[in-house]
Each structure stands twice: as structure tokens, then as C-alpha cells.
Amino acid sequence: MPDTPPPGALDDATAAAITAAVDAGFDQQIAFLQELVRRPSIRGQEHLAQDLMFDAMAARGYAMDRWLTDPDDIRHHPGFSPVAVSYANAWNVVGTHRPRGTGGRSLILNGHIDVVPTGPTDMWTYPPFEARIEGDWMYGRGAGDMKCGVVANLFALDALRRAGVQPAGTVHLQTVSEEESTGNGALSTLVRGYTADGVLVSEPTGLRSVRATLGVQWFQLKVRGYPVHVAIAGEGANAIEAAMGLVTALNPNGPDRGTE
Ligand SMILES: [Zn+2]
């Protein structure tokens, strides 16, 4: 029986044209990634990187939306995580491709713009926001996690355009803040009304597709001690010493968990 492609599937020639269009734009994609990595978007500085993303999407003609994550807007949602920091620069940006016709399935291409802190810079081979390229590798905080994914989303649509095709359904290109600690930025897009038939988050996962993930759990423990004079320390209780046992027991990588 001949292989019949499902309705709406790409024919080989179109698929090849799209792949060629990705290649044709790749140098430009890497240059844009470099510019994005050079805008340090650790918490509190997300706006500079988001400005670049906003301008890039607007220049391509997408319908634009930008807002600050407001904890009061998302507090009611079961996906909400407690907010322990300022969201003064926790901007989210969405650019929307609107299709010519109706009937196509919609898609969200999502990525986060925030990056984790650099840690001690003297432990870096190159300055963390230089975005230096050596061979086929770019060194920089956030280059892999996940500005390359954010830029890939943007340039994937460029490649379609270059190949002379476009998505038949609505596509929302999203860059969100506050992923590294909570996920409240992505939640904010959902609460704002952005949904789709499918969502692709272009996180680095070793080039494997991941359909579900464990997520994170945050909790606080309070350990109460019993203060006494140092001369009779044995009659008191040291909260830090008591906590050490708890830390060991709760550490998923600790020795107590290794044999399970
Ligand atoms: Zn990430």
C-alpha cells in the first residue's frame, strides 16, 4: 500500500524548501542570538532583552502585546507560585501571527527570557555576557538556556516566510520572564487568555522531545531551637544542628537516597 500522507501534511518538496530556508537564515539567527545574549536578563533586568524581542517581532508585522506579570492577576490560579522578589521588570512579550484563512490549528511557541545569575565571573572562561563564538559553540549566560530556543522560535517563522509558506493557524510567539524560579511568567500568559491547540517550549533538552516534566516543589521548614548560655550548651538545642539532619534526609541526591 502506498504511503498516503495525512491531510495537511507537508509534501517532500515543501519540507525541503523549509529546511533550506532555515539554513539560509542561520547566520542571521546566530547574530541575533549573540545580540540577545549580550543583554543580561537576570532578574530585574529582563526589559532590555524583552525590548529586543518586542522590536524584532513588531518589525515582522506580528500583532504585539506586552505586559508586566502582576502577582495579583495570577494568585487565584492553582499554578501560581509564591512571589518572593520584585516583578518590577518581569515583562512578558507576545507576538501573534494571524492566518489568512480559518480552520488551521493554533500553536504557541514559548520560551523564557530570564537567565540564572552568573555566579563568580572568575570561574568563567569568557565574560558571561560577551557571547563569544569559538568553533560552532557560543559561550554566554543564557545562550543555551534558553535564548537559543527563543531565537529559534522567531526564526522558524522567518524560514517559513522565506520559503513562501505560512502557518494556517494562529501562532503566538511568547517570551516570558520568571521561569527560572517559578513559572509565573508563562502562567501570566495563560491567565491573560493565550491558549492554543498545541504548545512547544523550546527549552534545551538534549534534542529530545519531552512531553511531561516533574516541575519543582518549593517549601520552607522552620526549626526551633532552645537557646541557653554557652556554658551549659548541652542543655539547650541548636536549631542549625537539628536542621542538618533534615537537609540530609530531604536531599534527593544525598547518601540516604542512593540505594532506593
Ligand atoms: Zn530554561
PDB file of C-alpha atoms and ligand atoms in Angstrom:
ATOM      1  CA  MET A   1       0.000   0.000   0.000  1.00  0.00           C
ATOM      2  CA  PRO A   2       1.438   3.378  -0.894  1.00  0.00           C
ATOM      3  CA  ASP A   3       2.218   5.735   1.946  1.00  0.00           C
ATOM      4  CA  THR A   4      -0.543   8.322   1.968  1.00  0.00           C
ATOM      5  CA  PRO A   5       0.383  11.405   3.947  1.00  0.00           C
ATOM      6  CA  PRO A   6      -2.252  12.612   6.437  1.00  0.00           C
ATOM      7  CA  PRO A   7      -4.348  15.607   5.391  1.00  0.00           C
ATOM      8  CA  GLY A   8      -2.386  18.819   5.694  1.00  0.00           C
ATOM      9  CA  ALA A   9       0.978  17.030   5.841  1.00  0.00           C
ATOM     10  CA  LEU A  10       3.919  18.647   4.131  1.00  0.00           C
ATOM     11  CA  ASP A  11       4.979  17.282   0.801  1.00  0.00           C
ATOM     12  CA  ASP A  12       8.665  16.482   0.408  1.00  0.00           C
ATOM     13  CA  ALA A  13       9.419  19.474  -1.790  1.00  0.00           C
ATOM     14  CA  THR A  14       7.905  21.955   0.686  1.00  0.00           C
ATOM     15  CA  ALA A  15       9.688  20.292   3.595  1.00  0.00           C
ATOM     16  CA  ALA A  16      12.982  20.562   1.723  1.00  0.00           C
ATOM     17  CA  ALA A  17      12.304  24.205   0.869  1.00  0.00           C
ATOM     18  CA  ILE A  18      11.664  24.990   4.558  1.00  0.00           C
ATOM     19  CA  THR A  19      14.840  23.206   5.647  1.00  0.00           C
ATOM     20  CA  ALA A  20      16.814  25.151   3.046  1.00  0.00           C
ATOM     21  CA  ALA A  21      15.204  28.383   4.258  1.00  0.00           C
ATOM     22  CA  VAL A  22      16.316  27.632   7.840  1.00  0.00           C
ATOM     23  CA  ASP A  23      19.868  27.141   6.584  1.00  0.00           C
ATOM     24  CA  ALA A  24      19.720  30.335   4.535  1.00  0.00           C
ATOM     25  CA  GLY A  25      18.821  32.376   7.618  1.00  0.00           C
ATOM     26  CA  PHE A  26      21.099  30.632  10.081  1.00  0.00           C
ATOM     27  CA  ASP A  27      23.955  33.158  10.127  1.00  0.00           C
ATOM     28  CA  GLN A  28      21.459  35.927  10.788  1.00  0.00           C
ATOM     29  CA  GLN A  29      19.855  33.780  13.509  1.00  0.00           C
ATOM     30  CA  ILE A  30      23.202  33.296  15.268  1.00  0.00           C
ATOM     31  CA  ALA A  31      23.968  37.035  15.045  1.00  0.00           C
ATOM     32  CA  PHE A  32      20.618  37.857  16.611  1.00  0.00           C
ATOM     33  CA  LEU A  33      21.205  35.277  19.348  1.00  0.00           C
ATOM     34  CA  GLN A  34      24.537  36.910  20.092  1.00  0.00           C
ATOM     35  CA  GLU A  35      22.855  40.292  20.463  1.00  0.00           C
ATOM     36  CA  LEU A  36      20.233  38.804  22.775  1.00  0.00           C
ATOM     37  CA  VAL A  37      22.811  37.059  24.980  1.00  0.00           C
ATOM     38  CA  ARG A  38      24.632  40.390  25.310  1.00  0.00           C
ATOM     39  CA  ARG A  39      21.570  41.825  27.018  1.00  0.00           C
ATOM     40  CA  PRO A  40      21.852  40.344  30.505  1.00  0.00           C
ATOM     41  CA  SER A  41      18.349  39.384  31.528  1.00  0.00           C
ATOM     42  CA  ILE A  42      18.953  38.164  35.030  1.00  0.00           C
ATOM     43  CA  ARG A  43      16.082  39.018  37.343  1.00  0.00           C
ATOM     44  CA  GLY A  44      15.380  42.729  37.439  1.00  0.00           C
ATOM     45  CA  GLN A  45      16.978  43.335  34.023  1.00  0.00           C
ATOM     46  CA  GLU A  46      14.600  41.468  31.767  1.00  0.00           C
ATOM     47  CA  HIS A  47      13.408  44.595  29.997  1.00  0.00           C
ATOM     48  CA  LEU A  48      16.437  45.102  27.739  1.00  0.00           C
ATOM     49  CA  ALA A  49      16.179  41.632  26.256  1.00  0.00           C
ATOM     50  CA  GLN A  50      12.414  41.885  26.039  1.00  0.00           C
ATOM     51  CA  ASP A  51      12.720  45.205  24.206  1.00  0.00           C
ATOM     52  CA  LEU A  52      14.854  43.485  21.579  1.00  0.00           C
ATOM     53  CA  MET A  53      12.338  40.659  21.223  1.00  0.00           C
ATOM     54  CA  PHE A  54       9.417  43.060  21.054  1.00  0.00           C
ATOM     55  CA  ASP A  55      11.067  45.153  18.341  1.00  0.00           C
ATOM     56  CA  ALA A  56      12.066  42.063  16.350  1.00  0.00           C
ATOM     57  CA  MET A  57       8.537  40.664  16.400  1.00  0.00           C
ATOM     58  CA  ALA A  58       6.941  44.036  15.673  1.00  0.00           C
ATOM     59  CA  ALA A  59       9.267  44.554  12.695  1.00  0.00           C
ATOM     60  CA  ARG A  60       7.969  41.276  11.275  1.00  0.00           C
ATOM     61  CA  GLY A  61       4.392  42.517  11.454  1.00  0.00           C
ATOM     62  CA  TYR A  62       3.080  40.383  14.299  1.00  0.00           C
ATOM     63  CA  ALA A  63       0.248  41.698  16.474  1.00  0.00           C
ATOM     64  CA  MET A  64       2.063  42.760  19.632  1.00  0.00           C
ATOM     65  CA  ASP A  65       1.263  42.541  23.312  1.00  0.00           C
ATOM     66  CA  ARG A  66       3.497  43.309  26.292  1.00  0.00           C
ATOM     67  CA  TRP A  67       2.753  43.459  29.990  1.00  0.00           C
ATOM     68  CA  LEU A  68       4.284  43.084  33.436  1.00  0.00           C
ATOM     69  CA  THR A  69       3.496  39.972  35.436  1.00  0.00           C
ATOM     70  CA  ASP A  70       1.237  41.130  38.246  1.00  0.00           C
ATOM     71  CA  PRO A  71       1.037  38.610  41.104  1.00  0.00           C
ATOM     72  CA  ASP A  72      -2.487  39.811  41.910  1.00  0.00           C
ATOM     73  CA  ASP A  73      -3.681  38.719  38.452  1.00  0.00           C
ATOM     74  CA  ILE A  74      -2.484  35.118  38.837  1.00  0.00           C
ATOM     75  CA  ARG A  75      -2.692  34.482  42.581  1.00  0.00           C
ATOM     76  CA  HIS A  76      -6.019  32.642  42.238  1.00  0.00           C
ATOM     77  CA  HIS A  77      -4.618  30.079  39.782  1.00  0.00           C
ATOM     78  CA  PRO A  78      -3.543  26.604  41.004  1.00  0.00           C
ATOM     79  CA  GLY A  79      -0.312  27.011  39.010  1.00  0.00           C
ATOM     80  CA  PHE A  80       0.676  30.107  40.957  1.00  0.00           C
ATOM     81  CA  SER A  81       3.923  30.069  42.924  1.00  0.00           C
ATOM     82  CA  PRO A  82       4.544  32.398  45.853  1.00  0.00           C
ATOM     83  CA  VAL A  83       6.377  35.561  44.859  1.00  0.00           C
ATOM     84  CA  ALA A  84       9.428  36.374  46.951  1.00  0.00           C
ATOM     85  CA  VAL A  85      11.043  39.012  44.723  1.00  0.00           C
ATOM     86  CA  SER A  86      10.211  42.203  42.848  1.00  0.00           C
ATOM     87  CA  TYR A  87       8.468  41.831  39.498  1.00  0.00           C
ATOM     88  CA  ALA A  88       9.318  45.411  38.534  1.00  0.00           C
ATOM     89  CA  ASN A  89      10.876  44.261  35.259  1.00  0.00           C
ATOM     90  CA  ALA A  90       9.120  40.946  34.793  1.00  0.00           C
ATOM     91  CA  TRP A  91       7.898  41.728  31.295  1.00  0.00           C
ATOM     92  CA  ASN A  92       6.210  39.254  29.016  1.00  0.00           C
ATOM     93  CA  VAL A  93       6.046  39.705  25.243  1.00  0.00           C
ATOM     94  CA  VAL A  94       3.721  38.019  22.776  1.00  0.00           C
ATOM     95  CA  GLY A  95       3.715  38.464  19.003  1.00  0.00           C
ATOM     96  CA  THR A  96       0.818  36.857  17.180  1.00  0.00           C
ATOM     97  CA  HIS A  97       0.730  35.580  13.614  1.00  0.00           C
ATOM     98  CA  ARG A  98      -2.812  35.736  12.317  1.00  0.00           C
ATOM     99  CA  PRO A  99      -3.535  33.336   9.430  1.00  0.00           C
ATOM    100  CA  ARG A 100      -5.160  34.380   6.177  1.00  0.00           C
ATOM    101  CA  GLY A 101      -7.956  31.817   6.471  1.00  0.00           C
ATOM    102  CA  THR A 102      -9.691  29.788   9.124  1.00  0.00           C
ATOM    103  CA  GLY A 103      -9.529  26.155  10.133  1.00  0.00           C
ATOM    104  CA  GLY A 104      -5.835  25.770  10.881  1.00  0.00           C
ATOM    105  CA  ARG A 105      -4.817  24.552  14.297  1.00  0.00           C
ATOM    106  CA  SER A 106      -3.220  27.097  16.598  1.00  0.00           C
ATOM    107  CA  LEU A 107       0.200  26.902  18.193  1.00  0.00           C
ATOM    108  CA  ILE A 108       2.093  28.612  20.994  1.00  0.00           C
ATOM    109  CA  LEU A 109       5.873  28.829  20.683  1.00  0.00           C
ATOM    110  CA  ASN A 110       7.062  29.647  24.171  1.00  0.00           C
ATOM    111  CA  GLY A 111      10.399  30.452  25.752  1.00  0.00           C
ATOM    112  CA  HIS A 112      11.694  32.294  28.782  1.00  0.00           C
ATOM    113  CA  ILE A 113      13.910  35.343  28.616  1.00  0.00           C
ATOM    114  CA  ASP A 114      15.253  35.288  32.192  1.00  0.00           C
ATOM    115  CA  VAL A 115      18.599  33.685  32.881  1.00  0.00           C
ATOM    116  CA  VAL A 116      20.144  32.412  36.097  1.00  0.00           C
ATOM    117  CA  PRO A 117      22.839  34.503  37.821  1.00  0.00           C
ATOM    118  CA  THR A 118      26.387  34.238  36.583  1.00  0.00           C
ATOM    119  CA  GLY A 119      27.986  33.120  39.835  1.00  0.00           C
ATOM    120  CA  PRO A 120      31.670  34.033  40.301  1.00  0.00           C
ATOM    121  CA  THR A 121      32.805  35.536  36.995  1.00  0.00           C
ATOM    122  CA  ASP A 122      36.391  34.410  37.584  1.00  0.00           C
ATOM    123  CA  MET A 123      35.163  30.862  37.063  1.00  0.00           C
ATOM    124  CA  TRP A 124      34.085  31.708  33.506  1.00  0.00           C
ATOM    125  CA  THR A 125      36.367  31.044  30.557  1.00  0.00           C
ATOM    126  CA  TYR A 126      34.983  34.157  28.855  1.00  0.00           C
ATOM    127  CA  PRO A 127      32.891  37.009  30.289  1.00  0.00           C
ATOM    128  CA  PRO A 128      29.353  35.674  30.691  1.00  0.00           C
ATOM    129  CA  PHE A 129      27.670  38.271  28.509  1.00  0.00           C
ATOM    130  CA  GLU A 130      30.276  38.521  25.758  1.00  0.00           C
ATOM    131  CA  ALA A 131      28.586  35.778  23.736  1.00  0.00           C
ATOM    132  CA  ARG A 132      31.868  34.717  22.209  1.00  0.00           C
ATOM    133  CA  ILE A 133      31.761  32.110  19.474  1.00  0.00           C
ATOM    134  CA  GLU A 134      34.518  29.551  19.215  1.00  0.00           C
ATOM    135  CA  GLY A 135      34.159  26.986  16.504  1.00  0.00           C
ATOM    136  CA  ASP A 136      30.494  26.093  16.482  1.00  0.00           C
ATOM    137  CA  TRP A 137      29.919  26.867  20.167  1.00  0.00           C
ATOM    138  CA  MET A 138      28.653  30.080  21.749  1.00  0.00           C
ATOM    139  CA  TYR A 139      29.724  30.848  25.306  1.00  0.00           C
ATOM    140  CA  GLY A 140      27.391  33.024  27.362  1.00  0.00           C
ATOM    141  CA  ARG A 141      24.937  33.003  30.230  1.00  0.00           C
ATOM    142  CA  GLY A 142      21.575  32.092  28.778  1.00  0.00           C
ATOM    143  CA  ALA A 143      22.891  31.200  25.319  1.00  0.00           C
ATOM    144  CA  GLY A 144      21.706  27.634  25.815  1.00  0.00           C
ATOM    145  CA  ASP A 145      19.011  28.114  28.457  1.00  0.00           C
ATOM    146  CA  MET A 146      17.199  29.347  26.637  1.00  0.00           C
ATOM    147  CA  LYS A 147      17.857  32.244  24.356  1.00  0.00           C
ATOM    148  CA  CYS A 148      18.802  29.887  21.530  1.00  0.00           C
ATOM    149  CA  GLY A 149      15.325  28.385  21.804  1.00  0.00           C
ATOM    150  CA  VAL A 150      13.641  31.776  21.937  1.00  0.00           C
ATOM    151  CA  VAL A 151      15.505  32.869  18.819  1.00  0.00           C
ATOM    152  CA  ALA A 152      14.835  29.538  17.083  1.00  0.00           C
ATOM    153  CA  ASN A 153      11.102  30.118  17.567  1.00  0.00           C
ATOM    154  CA  LEU A 154      11.334  33.547  15.979  1.00  0.00           C
ATOM    155  CA  PHE A 155      13.489  32.443  13.075  1.00  0.00           C
ATOM    156  CA  ALA A 156      11.414  29.311  12.424  1.00  0.00           C
ATOM    157  CA  LEU A 157       8.590  31.573  11.308  1.00  0.00           C
ATOM    158  CA  ASP A 158      11.071  33.643   9.292  1.00  0.00           C
ATOM    159  CA  ALA A 159      12.127  30.482   7.485  1.00  0.00           C
ATOM    160  CA  LEU A 160       8.538  29.686   6.580  1.00  0.00           C
ATOM    161  CA  ARG A 161       8.161  33.160   5.183  1.00  0.00           C
ATOM    162  CA  ARG A 162      11.368  32.815   3.192  1.00  0.00           C
ATOM    163  CA  ALA A 163      10.112  29.505   1.802  1.00  0.00           C
ATOM    164  CA  GLY A 164       6.912  31.208   0.697  1.00  0.00           C
ATOM    165  CA  VAL A 165       4.536  29.476   3.113  1.00  0.00           C
ATOM    166  CA  GLN A 166       2.873  30.433   6.365  1.00  0.00           C
ATOM    167  CA  PRO A 167       1.072  28.679   9.228  1.00  0.00           C
ATOM    168  CA  ALA A 168      -2.604  28.057   8.534  1.00  0.00           C
ATOM    169  CA  GLY A 169      -3.495  28.671  12.171  1.00  0.00           C
ATOM    170  CA  THR A 170      -2.795  31.356  14.748  1.00  0.00           C
ATOM    171  CA  VAL A 171       0.725  31.254  16.193  1.00  0.00           C
ATOM    172  CA  HIS A 172       1.618  33.052  19.413  1.00  0.00           C
ATOM    173  CA  LEU A 173       5.335  33.700  19.837  1.00  0.00           C
ATOM    174  CA  GLN A 174       5.909  34.161  23.550  1.00  0.00           C
ATOM    175  CA  THR A 175       8.920  35.268  25.560  1.00  0.00           C
ATOM    176  CA  VAL A 176       8.205  35.245  29.263  1.00  0.00           C
ATOM    177  CA  SER A 177      10.002  36.228  32.434  1.00  0.00           C
ATOM    178  CA  GLU A 178      10.234  34.449  35.785  1.00  0.00           C
ATOM    179  CA  GLU A 179      10.770  30.907  34.609  1.00  0.00           C
ATOM    180  CA  GLU A 180      13.959  30.115  36.476  1.00  0.00           C
ATOM    181  CA  SER A 181      12.303  30.297  39.885  1.00  0.00           C
ATOM    182  CA  THR A 182       8.567  29.869  39.438  1.00  0.00           C
ATOM    183  CA  GLY A 183       6.938  29.796  36.003  1.00  0.00           C
ATOM    184  CA  ASN A 184       4.710  32.722  36.897  1.00  0.00           C
ATOM    185  CA  GLY A 185       5.501  34.484  33.602  1.00  0.00           C
ATOM    186  CA  ALA A 186       4.119  31.634  31.485  1.00  0.00           C
ATOM    187  CA  LEU A 187       1.168  31.393  33.862  1.00  0.00           C
ATOM    188  CA  SER A 188       0.541  35.075  33.282  1.00  0.00           C
ATOM    189  CA  THR A 189       0.182  34.470  29.522  1.00  0.00           C
ATOM    190  CA  LEU A 190      -2.381  31.747  30.200  1.00  0.00           C
ATOM    191  CA  VAL A 191      -4.397  33.921  32.574  1.00  0.00           C
ATOM    192  CA  ARG A 192      -4.239  36.736  30.036  1.00  0.00           C
ATOM    193  CA  GLY A 193      -6.067  34.471  27.616  1.00  0.00           C
ATOM    194  CA  TYR A 194      -3.384  32.886  25.446  1.00  0.00           C
ATOM    195  CA  THR A 195      -4.269  29.272  24.678  1.00  0.00           C
ATOM    196  CA  ALA A 196      -3.714  27.089  21.622  1.00  0.00           C
ATOM    197  CA  ASP A 197      -4.198  23.584  20.265  1.00  0.00           C
ATOM    198  CA  GLY A 198      -0.528  22.904  20.877  1.00  0.00           C
ATOM    199  CA  VAL A 199       2.371  24.415  22.783  1.00  0.00           C
ATOM    200  CA  LEU A 200       6.037  23.957  22.035  1.00  0.00           C
ATOM    201  CA  VAL A 201       8.522  25.148  24.655  1.00  0.00           C
ATOM    202  CA  SER A 202      11.936  25.245  23.057  1.00  0.00           C
ATOM    203  CA  GLU A 203      13.925  24.502  26.220  1.00  0.00           C
ATOM    204  CA  PRO A 204      17.233  22.680  25.776  1.00  0.00           C
ATOM    205  CA  THR A 205      16.509  19.002  26.353  1.00  0.00           C
ATOM    206  CA  GLY A 206      19.367  17.339  24.534  1.00  0.00           C
ATOM    207  CA  LEU A 207      17.343  17.447  21.307  1.00  0.00           C
ATOM    208  CA  ARG A 208      14.757  15.045  22.697  1.00  0.00           C
ATOM    209  CA  SER A 209      11.094  15.970  22.795  1.00  0.00           C
ATOM    210  CA  VAL A 210       9.757  15.921  26.344  1.00  0.00           C
ATOM    211  CA  ARG A 211       6.014  15.687  26.833  1.00  0.00           C
ATOM    212  CA  ALA A 212       5.877  15.972  30.611  1.00  0.00           C
ATOM    213  CA  THR A 213       8.216  17.058  33.336  1.00  0.00           C
ATOM    214  CA  LEU A 214       8.400  16.810  37.079  1.00  0.00           C
ATOM    215  CA  GLY A 215       8.449  20.526  37.832  1.00  0.00           C
ATOM    216  CA  VAL A 216       9.752  21.869  41.106  1.00  0.00           C
ATOM    217  CA  GLN A 217       8.478  21.992  44.637  1.00  0.00           C
ATOM    218  CA  TRP A 218       9.237  24.842  46.977  1.00  0.00           C
ATOM    219  CA  PHE A 219       8.754  24.602  50.698  1.00  0.00           C
ATOM    220  CA  GLN A 220      10.047  26.131  53.906  1.00  0.00           C
ATOM    221  CA  LEU A 221      10.968  24.387  57.102  1.00  0.00           C
ATOM    222  CA  LYS A 222      11.196  26.161  60.408  1.00  0.00           C
ATOM    223  CA  VAL A 223      13.368  24.521  63.017  1.00  0.00           C
ATOM    224  CA  ARG A 224      13.052  25.805  66.543  1.00  0.00           C
ATOM    225  CA  GLY A 225      15.996  25.640  68.909  1.00  0.00           C
ATOM    226  CA  TYR A 226      16.239  26.182  72.620  1.00  0.00           C
ATOM    227  CA  PRO A 227      18.732  28.915  73.490  1.00  0.00           C
ATOM    228  CA  VAL A 228      20.836  28.601  76.598  1.00  0.00           C
ATOM    229  CA  HIS A 229      24.125  30.075  77.799  1.00  0.00           C
ATOM    230  CA  VAL A 230      27.156  28.604  76.108  1.00  0.00           C
ATOM    231  CA  ALA A 231      28.433  27.311  79.429  1.00  0.00           C
ATOM    232  CA  ILE A 232      25.518  24.891  79.542  1.00  0.00           C
ATOM    233  CA  ALA A 233      25.146  24.350  75.800  1.00  0.00           C
ATOM    234  CA  GLY A 234      24.359  20.679  76.310  1.00  0.00           C
ATOM    235  CA  GLU A 235      21.101  21.609  77.999  1.00  0.00           C
ATOM    236  CA  GLY A 236      19.876  23.629  75.017  1.00  0.00           C
ATOM    237  CA  ALA A 237      19.024  22.672  71.474  1.00  0.00           C
ATOM    238  CA  ASN A 238      20.836  24.027  68.442  1.00  0.00           C
ATOM    239  CA  ALA A 239      18.408  24.658  65.562  1.00  0.00           C
ATOM    240  CA  ILE A 240      21.144  24.598  62.918  1.00  0.00           C
ATOM    241  CA  GLU A 241      22.428  21.232  64.075  1.00  0.00           C
ATOM    242  CA  ALA A 242      18.890  19.878  64.103  1.00  0.00           C
ATOM    243  CA  ALA A 243      18.341  21.201  60.566  1.00  0.00           C
ATOM    244  CA  MET A 244      21.408  19.393  59.252  1.00  0.00           C
ATOM    245  CA  GLY A 245      19.681  16.050  59.650  1.00  0.00           C
ATOM    246  CA  LEU A 246      16.627  17.363  57.837  1.00  0.00           C
ATOM    247  CA  VAL A 247      18.714  18.682  54.964  1.00  0.00           C
ATOM    248  CA  THR A 248      20.393  15.318  54.566  1.00  0.00           C
ATOM    249  CA  ALA A 249      17.087  13.476  54.692  1.00  0.00           C
ATOM    250  CA  LEU A 250      15.453  15.787  52.154  1.00  0.00           C
ATOM    251  CA  ASN A 251      18.342  15.904  49.692  1.00  0.00           C
ATOM    252  CA  PRO A 252      17.240  13.792  46.712  1.00  0.00           C
ATOM    253  CA  ASN A 253      20.878  13.315  45.728  1.00  0.00           C
ATOM    254  CA  GLY A 254      22.030  12.574  49.255  1.00  0.00           C
ATOM    255  CA  PRO A 255      23.511   9.318  50.531  1.00  0.00           C
ATOM    256  CA  ASP A 256      20.208   8.237  52.077  1.00  0.00           C
ATOM    257  CA  ARG A 257      18.540   8.179  48.667  1.00  0.00           C
ATOM    258  CA  GLY A 258      21.275   6.500  46.702  1.00  0.00           C
ATOM    259  CA  THR A 259      20.149   2.928  47.274  1.00  0.00           C
ATOM    260  CA  GLU A 260      16.446   3.335  46.561  1.00  0.00           C
TER     261      GLU A 260
HETATM  262 ZN    ZN B   1      15.196  27.188  30.797  1.00  0.00          ZN
END
